[in-house]
Coordinates of C-alpha atoms in Angstrom, one line a residue:
X1 CA -97.2 -47.7 -56.7
X2 CA -99.5 -50.8 -56.8
X3 CA -100.1 -52.1 -60.3
X4 CA -102.8 -54.5 -59.2
X5 CA -100.6 -57.6 -59.1
X6 CA -99.7 -57.2 -55.5
X7 CA -96.2 -56.1 -56.5
X8 CA -95.4 -52.7 -54.9
X9 CA -92.4 -50.6 -55.8
X10 CA -90.5 -48.7 -53.1
X11 CA -91.6 -45.0 -53.4
X12 CA -89.3 -42.0 -53.4
X13 CA -86.3 -41.6 -55.7
X14 CA -84.3 -40.2 -52.8
X15 CA -85.1 -43.2 -50.6
X16 CA -84.1 -45.5 -53.6
X17 CA -80.7 -43.8 -53.9
X18 CA -80.0 -44.2 -50.2
X19 CA -81.4 -47.8 -50.2
X20 CA -79.2 -48.9 -53.2
X21 CA -76.0 -47.2 -51.9
X22 CA -76.1 -48.2 -48.2
X23 CA -73.1 -50.0 -46.7
X24 CA -75.6 -52.2 -44.8
X25 CA -77.6 -54.9 -46.4
X26 CA -81.4 -54.0 -46.3
X27 CA -84.4 -56.3 -46.9
X28 CA -87.9 -55.1 -46.9
X29 CA -90.6 -57.7 -46.0
X30 CA -94.3 -57.7 -45.3
X31 CA -96.3 -59.4 -42.5
X32 CA -96.0 -62.8 -44.3
X33 CA -92.2 -62.4 -44.7
X34 CA -92.5 -61.9 -48.4
X35 CA -89.4 -60.1 -49.8
X36 CA -90.5 -56.9 -51.5
X37 CA -87.1 -55.4 -52.0
X38 CA -83.4 -56.1 -51.3
X39 CA -80.5 -53.8 -51.9
X40 CA -77.2 -54.6 -53.6
X41 CA -75.3 -54.9 -50.4
X42 CA -77.7 -57.5 -49.0
X43 CA -77.4 -59.4 -52.3
X44 CA -73.6 -59.4 -51.8
X45 CA -73.8 -60.5 -48.2
X46 CA -76.3 -63.3 -48.8
X47 CA -74.8 -64.4 -52.2
X48 CA -78.2 -64.2 -53.8
X49 CA -79.7 -62.2 -56.7
X50 CA -82.7 -60.0 -56.3
X51 CA -84.3 -61.3 -59.5
X52 CA -84.4 -64.8 -57.9
X53 CA -85.8 -64.0 -54.5
X54 CA -88.0 -60.9 -54.9
X55 CA -91.6 -61.6 -53.9
X56 CA -90.5 -65.0 -52.5
X57 CA -90.7 -66.0 -48.9
X58 CA -87.7 -65.0 -46.8
X59 CA -88.1 -68.1 -44.7
X60 CA -87.6 -70.2 -47.8
X61 CA -84.9 -68.1 -49.4
X62 CA -82.7 -67.5 -46.3
X63 CA -83.7 -69.9 -43.6
X64 CA -80.6 -69.1 -41.5
X65 CA -82.2 -65.9 -40.5
X66 CA -85.0 -67.7 -38.6
X67 CA -85.2 -69.8 -35.5
X68 CA -88.5 -71.6 -34.7
X69 CA -90.3 -69.5 -37.2
X70 CA -89.1 -66.2 -35.8
X71 CA -86.4 -63.8 -37.1
X72 CA -83.2 -64.1 -35.2
X73 CA -81.3 -61.2 -33.6
X74 CA -77.6 -60.4 -33.2
X75 CA -74.8 -62.4 -34.8
X76 CA -75.7 -65.0 -37.4
X77 CA -73.5 -67.4 -39.4
X78 CA -74.6 -68.0 -43.0
X79 CA -74.2 -71.1 -45.1
X80 CA -71.7 -69.2 -47.2
X81 CA -69.3 -68.9 -44.2
X82 CA -70.0 -65.2 -43.6
X83 CA -70.9 -63.8 -40.2
X84 CA -73.4 -61.0 -40.0
X85 CA -75.0 -58.8 -37.4
X86 CA -78.8 -58.6 -38.0
X87 CA -81.2 -56.0 -36.7
X88 CA -84.9 -55.9 -37.4
X89 CA -86.9 -52.7 -37.4
X90 CA -90.7 -52.3 -37.6
X91 CA -91.5 -49.7 -40.2
X92 CA -95.3 -50.1 -40.6
X93 CA -95.3 -48.3 -44.0
X94 CA -98.3 -49.6 -45.9
X95 CA -97.8 -53.3 -46.5
X96 CA -94.1 -53.0 -45.7
X97 CA -94.0 -54.4 -42.1
X98 CA -90.3 -54.7 -41.3
X99 CA -86.8 -53.6 -42.5
X100 CA -84.0 -56.1 -41.9
X101 CA -80.5 -54.6 -41.7
X102 CA -77.5 -56.9 -42.3
X103 CA -74.0 -55.9 -41.5
X104 CA -71.0 -58.1 -42.4
X105 CA -68.8 -58.2 -39.4
X106 CA -65.7 -59.8 -40.9
X107 CA -63.8 -56.6 -40.2
X108 CA -64.6 -57.0 -36.5
X109 CA -63.2 -60.5 -36.7
X110 CA -59.8 -59.8 -38.1
X111 CA -58.2 -60.5 -34.7
X112 CA -60.5 -63.4 -34.2
X113 CA -59.2 -64.9 -37.4
X114 CA -55.7 -64.9 -36.0
X115 CA -57.0 -66.6 -32.9
X116 CA -58.8 -69.2 -35.0
X117 CA -55.5 -69.9 -36.8
X118 CA -53.9 -70.6 -33.4
X119 CA -56.9 -72.8 -32.3
X120 CA -56.6 -74.7 -35.6
X121 CA -53.0 -75.6 -34.8
X122 CA -53.7 -77.4 -31.5
X123 CA -54.4 -81.1 -31.1
X124 CA -57.8 -80.8 -29.2
X125 CA -61.0 -80.6 -31.2
X126 CA -62.8 -77.4 -30.5
X127 CA -66.4 -76.6 -31.5
X128 CA -68.5 -73.5 -30.7
X129 CA -72.2 -73.1 -31.1
X130 CA -74.6 -70.3 -30.5
X131 CA -77.5 -70.3 -28.1
X132 CA -79.7 -72.1 -30.7
X133 CA -77.1 -74.9 -31.1
X134 CA -75.9 -73.8 -34.5
X135 CA -72.2 -74.5 -35.0
X136 CA -70.2 -71.3 -35.4
X137 CA -66.7 -72.7 -35.2
X138 CA -65.3 -76.2 -35.9
X139 CA -61.5 -76.4 -35.9
X140 CA -59.3 -78.5 -38.1
X141 CA -58.4 -81.0 -35.3
X142 CA -62.1 -81.7 -34.7
X143 CA -62.6 -82.2 -38.4
X144 CA -59.7 -84.6 -38.5
X145 CA -60.9 -86.5 -35.5
X146 CA -64.3 -87.0 -36.9
X147 CA -63.3 -87.2 -40.6
X148 CA -65.8 -84.5 -41.5
X149 CA -65.5 -81.5 -43.7
X150 CA -65.6 -78.2 -41.7
X151 CA -67.7 -76.4 -44.3
X152 CA -70.3 -79.2 -44.0
X153 CA -70.5 -78.7 -40.2
X154 CA -70.4 -75.0 -39.7
X155 CA -73.8 -73.4 -39.8
X156 CA -75.6 -76.6 -39.0
X157 CA -77.4 -77.4 -35.8
X158 CA -75.6 -79.9 -33.5
X159 CA -78.7 -82.0 -33.4
X160 CA -78.4 -82.5 -37.2
X161 CA -74.6 -83.0 -37.3
X162 CA -74.8 -85.8 -34.7
X163 CA -78.4 -87.0 -35.0
X164 CA -79.2 -86.0 -31.4
X165 CA -82.2 -84.8 -29.6
X166 CA -82.0 -81.5 -27.6
X167 CA -82.0 -83.7 -24.4
X168 CA -79.0 -85.8 -25.7
X169 CA -76.8 -83.0 -26.8
X170 CA -74.1 -82.0 -24.2
X171 CA -73.7 -78.6 -25.8
X172 CA -77.4 -77.8 -25.6
X173 CA -77.6 -79.2 -22.1
X174 CA -74.7 -77.0 -21.0
X175 CA -76.5 -73.9 -22.5
X176 CA -79.7 -74.8 -20.8
X177 CA -78.2 -75.5 -17.4
X178 CA -75.4 -72.8 -17.8
X179 CA -73.1 -75.3 -16.2
X180 CA -70.0 -77.1 -17.6
X181 CA -70.1 -80.9 -18.3
X182 CA -66.6 -82.3 -17.7
X183 CA -64.6 -85.4 -18.5
X184 CA -67.5 -87.1 -20.4
X185 CA -66.6 -90.3 -22.3
X186 CA -68.5 -90.7 -25.5
X187 CA -68.7 -93.5 -28.0
X188 CA -70.6 -92.7 -31.2
X189 CA -70.6 -93.0 -35.0
X190 CA -70.5 -90.0 -37.2
X191 CA -72.9 -89.7 -40.2
X192 CA -69.9 -90.6 -42.3
X193 CA -69.8 -94.0 -40.5
X194 CA -66.6 -93.4 -38.4
X195 CA -66.8 -94.9 -34.9
X196 CA -65.2 -92.7 -32.3
X197 CA -64.1 -92.8 -28.6
X198 CA -63.5 -89.4 -27.2
X199 CA -63.2 -87.5 -23.9
X200 CA -65.1 -84.3 -24.0
X201 CA -65.5 -81.1 -21.8
X202 CA -68.3 -78.7 -22.6
X203 CA -68.5 -75.2 -21.2
X204 CA -71.3 -72.6 -21.5
X205 CA -70.4 -69.2 -22.9
X206 CA -72.0 -66.7 -20.6
X207 CA -72.5 -62.9 -20.4
X208 CA -74.4 -61.1 -17.8
X209 CA -75.8 -64.4 -16.5
X210 CA -77.2 -65.4 -19.9
X211 CA -75.9 -68.3 -22.0
X212 CA -74.8 -67.1 -25.4
X213 CA -73.7 -70.5 -26.6
X214 CA -71.3 -73.3 -25.7
X215 CA -67.8 -74.6 -26.4
X216 CA -66.8 -78.2 -26.6
X217 CA -63.2 -79.3 -26.2
X218 CA -62.6 -82.9 -27.3
X219 CA -59.6 -85.2 -27.3
X220 CA -59.2 -88.6 -28.8
X221 CA -59.4 -91.3 -26.2
X222 CA -56.2 -92.9 -27.5
X223 CA -54.3 -89.6 -26.7
X224 CA -56.0 -89.4 -23.3
X225 CA -54.8 -92.9 -22.7
X226 CA -51.2 -91.9 -23.4
X227 CA -51.6 -88.9 -21.1
X228 CA -53.1 -91.1 -18.4
X229 CA -50.1 -93.5 -18.6
X230 CA -47.8 -90.5 -18.0
X231 CA -49.9 -89.5 -14.9
X232 CA -49.5 -93.1 -13.6
X233 CA -45.8 -92.9 -14.3
X234 CA -45.5 -89.6 -12.3
X235 CA -47.5 -91.0 -9.5
X236 CA -45.3 -94.1 -9.2
X237 CA -42.3 -91.8 -9.0
X238 CA -43.9 -90.1 -6.1
X239 CA -44.6 -93.3 -4.2
X240 CA -42.2 -95.0 -1.9
X241 CA -40.5 -97.9 -3.6
X242 CA -41.5 -100.2 -0.7
X243 CA -45.0 -100.5 -2.0
X244 CA -47.7 -98.7 -4.0
X245 CA -49.9 -98.4 -0.9
X246 CA -47.4 -96.7 1.3
X247 CA -47.5 -93.0 1.7
X248 CA -45.2 -90.5 0.1
X249 CA -43.9 -89.1 3.4
X250 CA -40.9 -86.8 3.4
X251 CA -39.2 -85.6 6.5
X252 CA -38.7 -81.9 7.3
X253 CA -35.2 -81.7 8.7
X254 CA -34.7 -78.0 9.2
X255 CA -35.7 -75.8 12.1
X256 CA -35.6 -72.1 12.7
X257 CA -32.3 -72.5 14.5
X258 CA -30.8 -73.8 11.3
X259 CA -31.6 -70.7 9.3
X260 CA -28.6 -68.2 9.3
X261 CA -29.7 -64.6 9.9
X262 CA -33.2 -65.7 10.9
X263 CA -33.8 -62.6 13.1
X264 CA -33.0 -60.2 10.2
X265 CA -35.1 -62.3 7.7
X266 CA -38.1 -62.1 10.0
X267 CA -37.3 -58.5 11.0
X268 CA -37.2 -59.4 14.7
X269 CA -40.5 -61.2 14.5
X270 CA -39.2 -64.7 15.2
X271 CA -41.4 -65.1 18.3
X272 CA -44.5 -64.1 16.2
X273 CA -43.5 -66.5 13.4
X274 CA -43.0 -69.4 15.9
X275 CA -46.5 -68.5 17.4
X276 CA -48.3 -68.6 14.0
X277 CA -46.4 -71.8 13.1
X278 CA -48.3 -73.6 15.8
X279 CA -51.6 -72.6 14.2
X280 CA -53.2 -74.3 11.1
X281 CA -53.4 -71.1 9.1
X282 CA -52.1 -71.2 5.5
X283 CA -48.7 -69.6 5.0
X284 CA -47.5 -67.8 1.9
X285 CA -43.7 -67.4 1.6
X286 CA -42.3 -65.0 -1.0
X287 CA -38.7 -64.8 -2.0
X288 CA -36.5 -64.8 -5.1
X289 CA -35.2 -68.1 -6.4
X290 CA -32.5 -69.5 -4.1
X291 CA -33.4 -67.6 -0.9
X292 CA -34.2 -70.6 1.1
X293 CA -38.1 -70.7 1.0
X294 CA -38.3 -74.5 1.5
X295 CA -36.0 -74.3 4.6
X296 CA -38.5 -71.7 6.0
X297 CA -41.4 -74.0 5.2
X298 CA -39.7 -77.0 6.9
X299 CA -39.0 -74.9 9.9
X300 CA -42.6 -73.8 10.2
X301 CA -43.8 -77.4 9.9
X302 CA -41.3 -78.5 12.6
X303 CA -42.5 -75.8 14.9
X304 CA -46.2 -76.8 14.4
X305 CA -48.4 -79.3 16.1
X306 CA -48.2 -81.3 12.8
X307 CA -44.4 -81.9 13.1
X308 CA -45.1 -85.7 13.6
X309 CA -47.1 -85.8 10.4
X310 CA -46.0 -85.9 6.8
X311 CA -44.3 -83.0 5.1
X312 CA -44.8 -83.2 1.4
X313 CA -43.3 -80.7 -1.0
X314 CA -44.3 -80.5 -4.7
X315 CA -42.8 -78.1 -7.3
X316 CA -45.8 -76.9 -9.4
X317 CA -43.4 -75.8 -12.1
X318 CA -41.7 -79.2 -12.4
X319 CA -44.7 -81.2 -13.5
X320 CA -46.6 -80.6 -16.8
X321 CA -49.8 -78.8 -16.1
X322 CA -52.0 -81.5 -17.7
X323 CA -50.6 -84.0 -15.2
X324 CA -50.6 -81.9 -12.0
X325 CA -54.3 -82.4 -11.2
X326 CA -54.0 -86.1 -11.0
X327 CA -50.9 -85.8 -8.9
X328 CA -52.5 -83.5 -6.4
X329 CA -56.0 -84.9 -6.2
X330 CA -55.4 -88.5 -7.0
X331 CA -57.3 -90.8 -9.4
X332 CA -59.9 -93.6 -9.3
X333 CA -60.0 -96.8 -11.2
X334 CA -61.7 -96.3 -14.5
X335 CA -61.0 -92.6 -14.7
X336 CA -58.9 -93.5 -17.7
X337 CA -57.3 -96.6 -19.1
X338 CA -55.1 -98.3 -16.5
X339 CA -56.0 -95.8 -13.9
X340 CA -56.0 -97.2 -10.4
X341 CA -57.3 -96.0 -7.1
X342 CA -54.4 -93.8 -6.0
X343 CA -54.2 -91.2 -3.3
X344 CA -53.2 -87.7 -4.4
X345 CA -50.7 -85.6 -2.5
X346 CA -53.5 -83.9 -0.5
X347 CA -54.5 -87.3 0.9
X348 CA -50.9 -88.3 1.4
X349 CA -50.3 -85.1 3.4
X350 CA -53.3 -85.7 5.7
X351 CA -52.5 -84.8 9.2
X352 CA -49.4 -82.9 8.0
X353 CA -48.2 -80.2 5.7
X354 CA -48.4 -79.9 1.9
X355 CA -45.8 -77.4 0.4
X356 CA -46.9 -76.1 -3.0
X357 CA -43.6 -74.7 -4.4
X358 CA -43.8 -72.1 -7.2
X359 CA -47.5 -71.8 -7.0
X360 CA -47.4 -68.9 -9.5
X361 CA -46.6 -71.6 -12.1
X362 CA -49.9 -73.5 -11.5
X363 CA -52.6 -73.0 -14.2
X364 CA -55.4 -70.6 -13.1
X365 CA -58.0 -73.3 -13.8
X366 CA -56.3 -75.7 -11.4
X367 CA -56.0 -72.8 -8.9
X368 CA -59.8 -72.6 -8.9
X369 CA -60.0 -76.2 -7.9
X370 CA -57.3 -75.7 -5.2
X371 CA -59.4 -72.9 -3.8
X372 CA -62.4 -75.2 -3.5
X373 CA -60.3 -77.8 -1.7
X374 CA -59.1 -75.2 0.8
X375 CA -62.6 -73.8 1.4
X376 CA -64.3 -77.1 1.8
X377 CA -61.5 -79.2 3.2
X378 CA -62.4 -82.0 0.9
X379 CA -60.8 -83.4 -2.2
X380 CA -62.3 -85.2 -5.2
X381 CA -60.1 -87.6 -7.1
X382 CA -60.0 -87.4 -10.9
X383 CA -62.9 -89.4 -12.2
X384 CA -64.6 -89.7 -8.8
X385 CA -68.1 -88.6 -7.7
X386 CA -67.5 -88.5 -4.0
X387 CA -65.4 -86.1 -2.0
X388 CA -62.9 -87.2 0.7
X389 CA -62.4 -85.1 3.9
X390 CA -58.8 -83.9 4.4
X391 CA -56.9 -82.3 7.3
X392 CA -53.9 -80.6 5.6
X393 CA -52.0 -77.4 6.3
X394 CA -50.9 -75.7 3.1
X395 CA -47.7 -73.7 2.8
X396 CA -47.1 -72.0 -0.6
X397 CA -43.9 -70.6 -2.0
X398 CA -43.8 -68.0 -4.8
X399 CA -40.9 -66.3 -6.5
X400 CA -42.9 -63.3 -7.8
X401 CA -43.9 -60.4 -5.6
X402 CA -47.6 -61.1 -4.6
X403 CA -49.2 -57.9 -5.9
X404 CA -47.4 -58.4 -9.3
X405 CA -48.4 -62.0 -9.5
X406 CA -52.0 -61.1 -8.9
X407 CA -51.8 -58.2 -11.4
X408 CA -50.2 -60.5 -14.1
X409 CA -52.9 -63.2 -13.4
X410 CA -50.3 -65.6 -12.3
X411 CA -52.2 -66.1 -9.0
X412 CA -56.0 -65.8 -8.6
X413 CA -56.8 -62.9 -6.3
X414 CA -59.3 -64.9 -4.2
X415 CA -56.8 -67.7 -3.8
X416 CA -54.1 -65.2 -2.7
X417 CA -56.3 -63.9 0.1
X418 CA -56.9 -67.5 1.2
X419 CA -53.3 -68.6 1.2
X420 CA -51.7 -65.3 2.4
X421 CA -53.2 -65.4 6.0
X422 CA -49.7 -65.6 7.2
X423 CA -47.3 -63.9 4.8
X424 CA -43.5 -64.1 5.1
X425 CA -41.0 -62.3 2.9
X426 CA -37.4 -63.6 2.6
X427 CA -35.1 -60.9 1.5
X428 CA -32.5 -61.6 -1.2
X429 CA -28.9 -62.1 -0.3
X430 CA -27.9 -58.7 -1.6
X431 CA -30.0 -57.1 1.1
X432 CA -28.3 -59.1 3.9
X433 CA -24.7 -59.2 2.9
X434 CA -23.6 -59.4 6.6
X435 CA -24.8 -63.1 6.4
X436 CA -22.5 -64.0 3.4
X437 CA -19.5 -64.9 5.6
X438 CA -21.7 -66.8 8.1
X439 CA -23.2 -68.7 5.2
X440 CA -19.8 -69.3 3.7
X441 CA -18.5 -70.8 7.1
X442 CA -21.6 -73.0 7.2
X443 CA -21.0 -74.3 3.6
X444 CA -17.3 -74.9 4.3
X445 CA -18.0 -76.7 7.6
X446 CA -16.7 -80.0 6.2
X447 CA -13.5 -78.2 5.0
X448 CA -12.6 -76.3 8.1
X449 CA -9.0 -75.6 6.9
X450 CA -10.2 -73.8 3.8
X451 CA -10.4 -70.0 4.0
X452 CA -11.2 -67.1 1.6
X453 CA -8.7 -64.6 0.5
X454 CA -9.4 -61.0 1.2
X455 CA -9.9 -60.3 -2.5
X456 CA -12.5 -63.1 -2.7
X457 CA -14.2 -61.7 0.4
X458 CA -14.3 -58.2 -1.2
X459 CA -15.7 -59.7 -4.4
X460 CA -18.4 -61.6 -2.5
X461 CA -19.4 -58.5 -0.7
X462 CA -19.5 -56.5 -4.0
X463 CA -21.4 -59.1 -6.0
X464 CA -25.2 -58.9 -6.3
X465 CA -25.9 -62.7 -6.0
X466 CA -28.9 -62.9 -8.4
X467 CA -29.1 -66.6 -7.6
X468 CA -28.9 -65.8 -3.8
X469 CA -27.9 -68.5 -1.3
X470 CA -28.1 -71.3 -3.9
X471 CA -25.6 -69.5 -6.1
X472 CA -23.2 -68.8 -3.2
X473 CA -23.2 -72.5 -2.4
X474 CA -22.6 -73.4 -6.0
X475 CA -19.7 -70.9 -6.3
X476 CA -18.0 -72.4 -3.2
X477 CA -18.5 -76.0 -4.4
X478 CA -16.9 -75.1 -7.7
X479 CA -14.0 -73.3 -6.0
X480 CA -13.4 -76.3 -3.8
X481 CA -13.1 -78.5 -6.8
X482 CA -10.5 -76.1 -8.3
X483 CA -8.3 -76.2 -5.2
X484 CA -5.1 -78.2 -5.4
X485 CA -4.2 -80.7 -2.7
X486 CA -1.7 -78.3 -1.2
X487 CA -4.0 -75.2 -1.3
X488 CA -6.3 -74.1 1.5
X489 CA -7.1 -70.6 0.4
X490 CA -9.8 -69.9 -2.2
X491 CA -8.6 -67.1 -4.5
X492 CA -10.0 -65.3 -7.4
X493 CA -8.7 -67.7 -10.0
X494 CA -10.5 -70.6 -8.2
X495 CA -13.9 -69.0 -8.7
X496 CA -16.3 -69.7 -11.6
X497 CA -15.8 -67.3 -14.5
X498 CA -19.4 -66.1 -14.5
X499 CA -19.1 -64.4 -11.1
X500 CA -15.9 -62.6 -12.3
X501 CA -17.6 -61.5 -15.5
X502 CA -20.6 -60.2 -13.7
X503 CA -18.5 -58.1 -11.3
X504 CA -17.2 -56.4 -14.5
X505 CA -13.5 -56.8 -13.7
X506 CA -11.0 -59.4 -12.5
X507 CA -8.6 -59.0 -9.6
X508 CA -5.2 -60.4 -10.1
X509 CA -4.1 -63.0 -7.6
X510 CA -1.1 -60.9 -6.7
X511 CA -3.3 -58.4 -5.0
X512 CA -5.0 -61.0 -2.8
X513 CA -3.4 -60.1 0.5
X514 CA -5.0 -62.7 2.8
X515 CA -1.8 -64.7 2.7
X516 CA 0.8 -62.0 1.8
X517 CA 4.0 -61.6 3.7
X518 CA 4.4 -58.7 6.2
X519 CA 6.7 -56.8 3.9
X520 CA 4.0 -56.8 1.1
X521 CA 1.4 -55.1 3.3
X522 CA 2.7 -51.5 3.1
X523 CA 2.5 -51.7 -0.7
X524 CA -1.2 -52.8 -0.6
X525 CA -2.0 -50.1 2.0
X526 CA -0.4 -47.5 -0.3
X527 CA -2.5 -48.8 -3.2
X528 CA -5.6 -48.6 -1.1
X529 CA -4.8 -45.1 0.0
X530 CA -4.3 -44.0 -3.6
X531 CA -7.6 -45.7 -4.6
X532 CA -9.4 -43.9 -1.7
X533 CA -7.9 -40.5 -2.6
X534 CA -8.8 -41.0 -6.3
X535 CA -12.4 -41.8 -5.4
X536 CA -12.8 -38.8 -3.1
X537 CA -11.3 -36.5 -5.7
X538 CA -13.6 -37.8 -8.4
X539 CA -16.7 -37.5 -6.2
X540 CA -15.8 -33.9 -5.2
X541 CA -15.2 -33.0 -8.9
X542 CA -18.7 -34.3 -9.8
X543 CA -20.4 -32.7 -6.8
X544 CA -20.8 -36.2 -5.2
X545 CA -22.8 -37.5 -8.0
X546 CA -22.2 -41.3 -7.7
X547 CA -23.5 -42.3 -11.1
X548 CA -21.3 -39.7 -12.9
X549 CA -18.3 -40.5 -10.8
X550 CA -18.7 -44.3 -11.4
X551 CA -18.7 -43.7 -15.1
X552 CA -15.6 -41.6 -15.0
X553 CA -13.8 -44.2 -12.8
X554 CA -14.8 -47.0 -15.1
X555 CA -16.7 -48.8 -12.3
X556 CA -20.2 -50.0 -11.9
X557 CA -22.3 -47.7 -9.6
X558 CA -22.6 -50.6 -7.1
X559 CA -18.9 -51.2 -7.2
X560 CA -18.2 -47.5 -6.3
X561 CA -20.8 -47.6 -3.5
X562 CA -19.1 -50.7 -2.1
X563 CA -15.7 -48.9 -2.1
X564 CA -17.2 -45.8 -0.5
X565 CA -18.5 -48.0 2.3
X566 CA -15.2 -49.9 2.5
X567 CA -13.2 -46.7 2.9
X568 CA -15.8 -44.9 5.0
X569 CA -16.2 -42.2 2.4
X570 CA -19.2 -39.9 2.7
X571 CA -20.1 -36.3 1.8
X572 CA -19.3 -33.8 4.5
X573 CA -22.1 -31.5 5.4

């Protein structure tokens, strides 16, 4: 009812009950934004009392709800630190023009709080603002860098925090253009009087093509300087000691003829592989660690028209990710303190081949830049404005199956399609055990008189070789060290303990019959016959169930399968 004073009570006792007990905050305003009523939940959310704001202007009482004189929509950060979701409904009931619904969304942000804790633990300063430029997040590192109080910054517009115009603010510019602004050096003084030198990267936050806000990632220039010195140190290590202007050129010494079991590895497609090697198509090589991927890469390079050019391998997992960009793309003088004009590996490999080993260890952000280089055949040094044309063939090695790497987001899908034009899979050693003795002979080439005992050969054929060819070479090198001067046969006790433990049992040297006397052979043959008969009887008893039989015999399934193959045991049909 209207009592003549302009003050109007909300009608209906039922409506009043719903209004007062709603889980959402509700504010009723007129066309002039005068507050006619506010429910208890809205009082709680806003931290205000009805008696102090009723019939007052909403713009004056809660200015956070407005932008350029109009009510905001969506998520809003209040001065009291709360985040709310605001919805405005036209009700057109008498002088009551609008109902404003406020919902506190702290429940939705429980997981985000955990994320914020993580963000607060890193060194980089991180600030988020919404589309209007109001700061919604300001981490502890940023507050420490600028010597400001977080609570004094959150909720304020960036133009007020830094005394900037909309044209000067990188965050507002990023929102407006919907483009990132990268590696920007800034020197400024905070409103608390602290002079700062920082390096800043600003990114728009987009959804469905619309900019919802921006995020600014900042690092103190002094820390960037330290990082830059590390980049320079890494670059120096990659350069030839003869002079900083000389290229980092490595030679590829292996050819297809040097790879043992090449026909089986390439599944009789050696001619096809040699043919595509002559092209400039990117090559992606997949194989477990230690299978010889770099040997394959060198062979492809040496079979190509680029064989006279440089072959430069780089292990993407061996270099810290924050240094890798400068190593690959190079730097220009002034990009950071003490930075000089240095070629990156792409430029160093010009006219030749660049091998990116363990590509699945490269950060996805850097993979995006790599994709651009491949597509445009141009590279831009860190800190440079111009692009440099390059002529480089790229070979990549990965140790994770490609489809799994893409699914786990270890490799960008679009990059995989670019790099996998020619795809070669190198099988693990356990799938090509017929090559074990050939590889052994190759590794023992400088020790021609050294042989393997039969027991060692059996063990080698039974073993899985999780480290593949690299592990086989290591085992033989260790065994050679253990040989005495008057010994030329590698026996079980010469082998590293890990290989014996992984097999699951140890074979006594007395059963190693490679050097046994003639009179000892019947005993060994008898033992083998007994073993064969025992295996056959156990298999028959268990209806030829290999898993059940291996458990009963106290053997690993693979060990039993090896013995079945050794003794030519199979189920009769």
